[in-house]
Amino acid sequence: MNIKDIKKIEVFSGQEGTKIKQIFSPENTSNVIRYSIAHCTINPGKISKPHVMKTSEIYYILEGTGIIHIDEEQREVKRNDAIFVPPNSRQFLENSGKVDLVALCIVDPAWRQEDEIS
């Protein structure tokens, strides 16, 4: 059984004001899954790194409010919203609220640096 405590997972910075914790990926599940899931926190007034992925991504908003940017489209998002980002789309998440924006990020196939186009 593989159970992760979010509070004990090492944080890495995605950009100023963005903290990411990789929860599950093929590397830490004996390669029995093909996706990855990360916990992302974006401080008020900050944005995630604008990027394009070769793979699809889903954001599930746990807390806070923000704006999702996918190519030329922008939409407000809030707790319990799920957002699908198609492959090869320029994307970023902006915290437009007064508290941390917290989301789960699911990438399929699993996130790899070389799959980020920009």
PDB file of C-alpha atoms in Angstrom:
ATOM      1  CA  MET A   1       0.000   0.000   0.000  1.00  0.00           C
ATOM      2  CA  ASN A   2       1.318   3.440  -0.934  1.00  0.00           C
ATOM      3  CA  ILE A   3      -0.139   6.343   1.066  1.00  0.00           C
ATOM      4  CA  LYS A   4       1.294   9.855   0.906  1.00  0.00           C
ATOM      5  CA  ASP A   5       0.907  12.596   3.520  1.00  0.00           C
ATOM      6  CA  ILE A   6       0.887  15.894   1.594  1.00  0.00           C
ATOM      7  CA  LYS A   7       2.499  17.675   4.554  1.00  0.00           C
ATOM      8  CA  LYS A   8       5.548  15.380   4.357  1.00  0.00           C
ATOM      9  CA  ILE A   9       6.210  15.637   0.605  1.00  0.00           C
ATOM     10  CA  GLU A  10       9.155  17.788  -0.469  1.00  0.00           C
ATOM     11  CA  VAL A  11       8.201  21.060  -2.162  1.00  0.00           C
ATOM     12  CA  PHE A  12       9.776  22.453  -5.304  1.00  0.00           C
ATOM     13  CA  SER A  13       9.148  25.868  -6.816  1.00  0.00           C
ATOM     14  CA  GLY A  14       7.391  26.126 -10.164  1.00  0.00           C
ATOM     15  CA  GLN A  15       7.815  29.919 -10.254  1.00  0.00           C
ATOM     16  CA  GLU A  16       7.720  32.730  -7.709  1.00  0.00           C
ATOM     17  CA  GLY A  17       4.654  32.161  -5.543  1.00  0.00           C
ATOM     18  CA  THR A  18       4.015  28.619  -6.841  1.00  0.00           C
ATOM     19  CA  LYS A  19       4.807  25.526  -4.750  1.00  0.00           C
ATOM     20  CA  ILE A  20       4.499  22.015  -6.177  1.00  0.00           C
ATOM     21  CA  LYS A  21       4.540  18.618  -4.456  1.00  0.00           C
ATOM     22  CA  GLN A  22       4.704  15.560  -6.716  1.00  0.00           C
ATOM     23  CA  ILE A  23       2.380  13.023  -5.040  1.00  0.00           C
ATOM     24  CA  PHE A  24       2.353  10.006  -7.343  1.00  0.00           C
ATOM     25  CA  SER A  25       4.164   9.252 -10.588  1.00  0.00           C
ATOM     26  CA  PRO A  26       5.399   6.120 -12.329  1.00  0.00           C
ATOM     27  CA  GLU A  27       8.753   6.498 -10.521  1.00  0.00           C
ATOM     28  CA  ASN A  28       7.287   6.192  -7.014  1.00  0.00           C
ATOM     29  CA  THR A  29       4.660   3.548  -7.826  1.00  0.00           C
ATOM     30  CA  SER A  30       6.889   0.864  -9.374  1.00  0.00           C
ATOM     31  CA  ASN A  31       5.831   2.051 -12.840  1.00  0.00           C
ATOM     32  CA  VAL A  32       2.304   0.642 -12.464  1.00  0.00           C
ATOM     33  CA  ILE A  33       0.641   3.970 -13.353  1.00  0.00           C
ATOM     34  CA  ARG A  34       1.213   6.105 -16.426  1.00  0.00           C
ATOM     35  CA  TYR A  35      -0.011   9.436 -15.028  1.00  0.00           C
ATOM     36  CA  SER A  36       1.325  11.790 -12.376  1.00  0.00           C
ATOM     37  CA  ILE A  37      -0.544  13.771  -9.743  1.00  0.00           C
ATOM     38  CA  ALA A  38       0.844  16.841  -8.018  1.00  0.00           C
ATOM     39  CA  HIS A  39      -0.397  19.243  -5.338  1.00  0.00           C
ATOM     40  CA  CYS A  40       0.062  22.875  -6.388  1.00  0.00           C
ATOM     41  CA  THR A  41      -0.243  26.012  -4.257  1.00  0.00           C
ATOM     42  CA  ILE A  42      -0.256  29.466  -5.849  1.00  0.00           C
ATOM     43  CA  ASN A  43      -0.008  32.465  -3.550  1.00  0.00           C
ATOM     44  CA  PRO A  44      -2.437  35.413  -3.956  1.00  0.00           C
ATOM     45  CA  GLY A  45      -1.592  37.588  -6.948  1.00  0.00           C
ATOM     46  CA  LYS A  46       0.807  35.023  -8.450  1.00  0.00           C
ATOM     47  CA  ILE A  47       0.614  32.760 -11.525  1.00  0.00           C
ATOM     48  CA  SER A  48       1.883  29.327 -12.433  1.00  0.00           C
ATOM     49  CA  LYS A  49       4.558  29.185 -15.117  1.00  0.00           C
ATOM     50  CA  PRO A  50       2.995  29.716 -18.570  1.00  0.00           C
ATOM     51  CA  HIS A  51       3.834  26.594 -20.564  1.00  0.00           C
ATOM     52  CA  VAL A  52       2.805  24.196 -23.317  1.00  0.00           C
ATOM     53  CA  MET A  53       2.734  20.445 -22.655  1.00  0.00           C
ATOM     54  CA  LYS A  54       2.800  17.626 -25.199  1.00  0.00           C
ATOM     55  CA  THR A  55       0.488  15.766 -22.806  1.00  0.00           C
ATOM     56  CA  SER A  56      -2.985  16.487 -21.428  1.00  0.00           C
ATOM     57  CA  GLU A  57      -3.476  17.925 -17.955  1.00  0.00           C
ATOM     58  CA  ILE A  58      -6.375  18.204 -15.536  1.00  0.00           C
ATOM     59  CA  TYR A  59      -6.557  20.723 -12.704  1.00  0.00           C
ATOM     60  CA  TYR A  60      -8.912  20.102  -9.790  1.00  0.00           C
ATOM     61  CA  ILE A  61      -9.348  23.177  -7.591  1.00  0.00           C
ATOM     62  CA  LEU A  62      -9.283  22.319  -3.869  1.00  0.00           C
ATOM     63  CA  GLU A  63      -9.265  25.859  -2.426  1.00  0.00           C
ATOM     64  CA  GLY A  64      -9.366  29.464  -3.557  1.00  0.00           C
ATOM     65  CA  THR A  65     -10.320  31.225  -6.765  1.00  0.00           C
ATOM     66  CA  GLY A  66      -8.450  32.048  -9.910  1.00  0.00           C
ATOM     67  CA  ILE A  67      -8.368  32.342 -13.661  1.00  0.00           C
ATOM     68  CA  ILE A  68      -7.318  29.496 -15.954  1.00  0.00           C
ATOM     69  CA  HIS A  69      -5.670  30.597 -19.192  1.00  0.00           C
ATOM     70  CA  ILE A  70      -5.724  28.067 -22.039  1.00  0.00           C
ATOM     71  CA  ASP A  71      -4.467  29.449 -25.348  1.00  0.00           C
ATOM     72  CA  GLU A  72      -6.552  32.612 -25.941  1.00  0.00           C
ATOM     73  CA  GLU A  73      -9.396  31.580 -23.603  1.00  0.00           C
ATOM     74  CA  GLN A  74      -9.727  32.636 -19.948  1.00  0.00           C
ATOM     75  CA  ARG A  75     -12.248  31.461 -17.364  1.00  0.00           C
ATOM     76  CA  GLU A  76     -12.771  32.009 -13.662  1.00  0.00           C
ATOM     77  CA  VAL A  77     -12.314  28.891 -11.537  1.00  0.00           C
ATOM     78  CA  LYS A  78     -13.180  28.080  -7.945  1.00  0.00           C
ATOM     79  CA  ARG A  79     -13.222  25.251  -5.417  1.00  0.00           C
ATOM     80  CA  ASN A  80     -14.458  21.929  -6.856  1.00  0.00           C
ATOM     81  CA  ASP A  81     -13.956  23.000 -10.493  1.00  0.00           C
ATOM     82  CA  ALA A  82     -12.152  20.511 -12.744  1.00  0.00           C
ATOM     83  CA  ILE A  83     -10.396  21.846 -15.840  1.00  0.00           C
ATOM     84  CA  PHE A  84      -9.189  19.764 -18.795  1.00  0.00           C
ATOM     85  CA  VAL A  85      -6.222  21.181 -20.707  1.00  0.00           C
ATOM     86  CA  PRO A  86      -5.709  19.543 -24.116  1.00  0.00           C
ATOM     87  CA  PRO A  87      -2.203  18.604 -25.270  1.00  0.00           C
ATOM     88  CA  ASN A  88      -0.195  21.350 -27.007  1.00  0.00           C
ATOM     89  CA  SER A  89      -2.178  24.177 -25.369  1.00  0.00           C
ATOM     90  CA  ARG A  90      -0.451  27.196 -23.819  1.00  0.00           C
ATOM     91  CA  GLN A  91      -1.664  27.301 -20.238  1.00  0.00           C
ATOM     92  CA  PHE A  92      -1.251  28.852 -16.815  1.00  0.00           C
ATOM     93  CA  LEU A  93      -3.275  29.317 -13.655  1.00  0.00           C
ATOM     94  CA  GLU A  94      -3.593  32.734 -12.002  1.00  0.00           C
ATOM     95  CA  ASN A  95      -4.576  33.281  -8.366  1.00  0.00           C
ATOM     96  CA  SER A  96      -7.059  36.173  -8.456  1.00  0.00           C
ATOM     97  CA  GLY A  97      -8.183  35.733  -4.846  1.00  0.00           C
ATOM     98  CA  LYS A  98      -6.997  36.806  -1.408  1.00  0.00           C
ATOM     99  CA  VAL A  99      -6.047  33.290  -0.195  1.00  0.00           C
ATOM    100  CA  ASP A 100      -3.843  30.530  -1.632  1.00  0.00           C
ATOM    101  CA  LEU A 101      -5.172  28.800  -4.746  1.00  0.00           C
ATOM    102  CA  VAL A 102      -4.664  25.070  -4.181  1.00  0.00           C
ATOM    103  CA  ALA A 103      -5.129  22.497  -6.945  1.00  0.00           C
ATOM    104  CA  LEU A 104      -4.362  18.919  -7.864  1.00  0.00           C
ATOM    105  CA  CYS A 105      -2.637  18.597 -11.249  1.00  0.00           C
ATOM    106  CA  ILE A 106      -3.029  15.319 -13.085  1.00  0.00           C
ATOM    107  CA  VAL A 107      -0.854  14.770 -16.168  1.00  0.00           C
ATOM    108  CA  ASP A 108      -1.320  11.816 -18.537  1.00  0.00           C
ATOM    109  CA  PRO A 109       1.087  10.405 -19.482  1.00  0.00           C
ATOM    110  CA  ALA A 110       3.106  11.411 -16.428  1.00  0.00           C
ATOM    111  CA  TRP A 111       4.792  14.813 -16.296  1.00  0.00           C
ATOM    112  CA  ARG A 112       8.360  14.906 -17.599  1.00  0.00           C
ATOM    113  CA  GLN A 113      10.451  18.023 -18.124  1.00  0.00           C
ATOM    114  CA  GLU A 114      11.116  17.066 -21.737  1.00  0.00           C
ATOM    115  CA  ASP A 115       7.344  17.145 -22.454  1.00  0.00           C
ATOM    116  CA  GLU A 116       7.215  20.880 -21.707  1.00  0.00           C
ATOM    117  CA  ILE A 117       7.513  22.649 -25.033  1.00  0.00           C
ATOM    118  CA  SER A 118       7.856  26.140 -23.516  1.00  0.00           C
TER     119      SER A 118
END
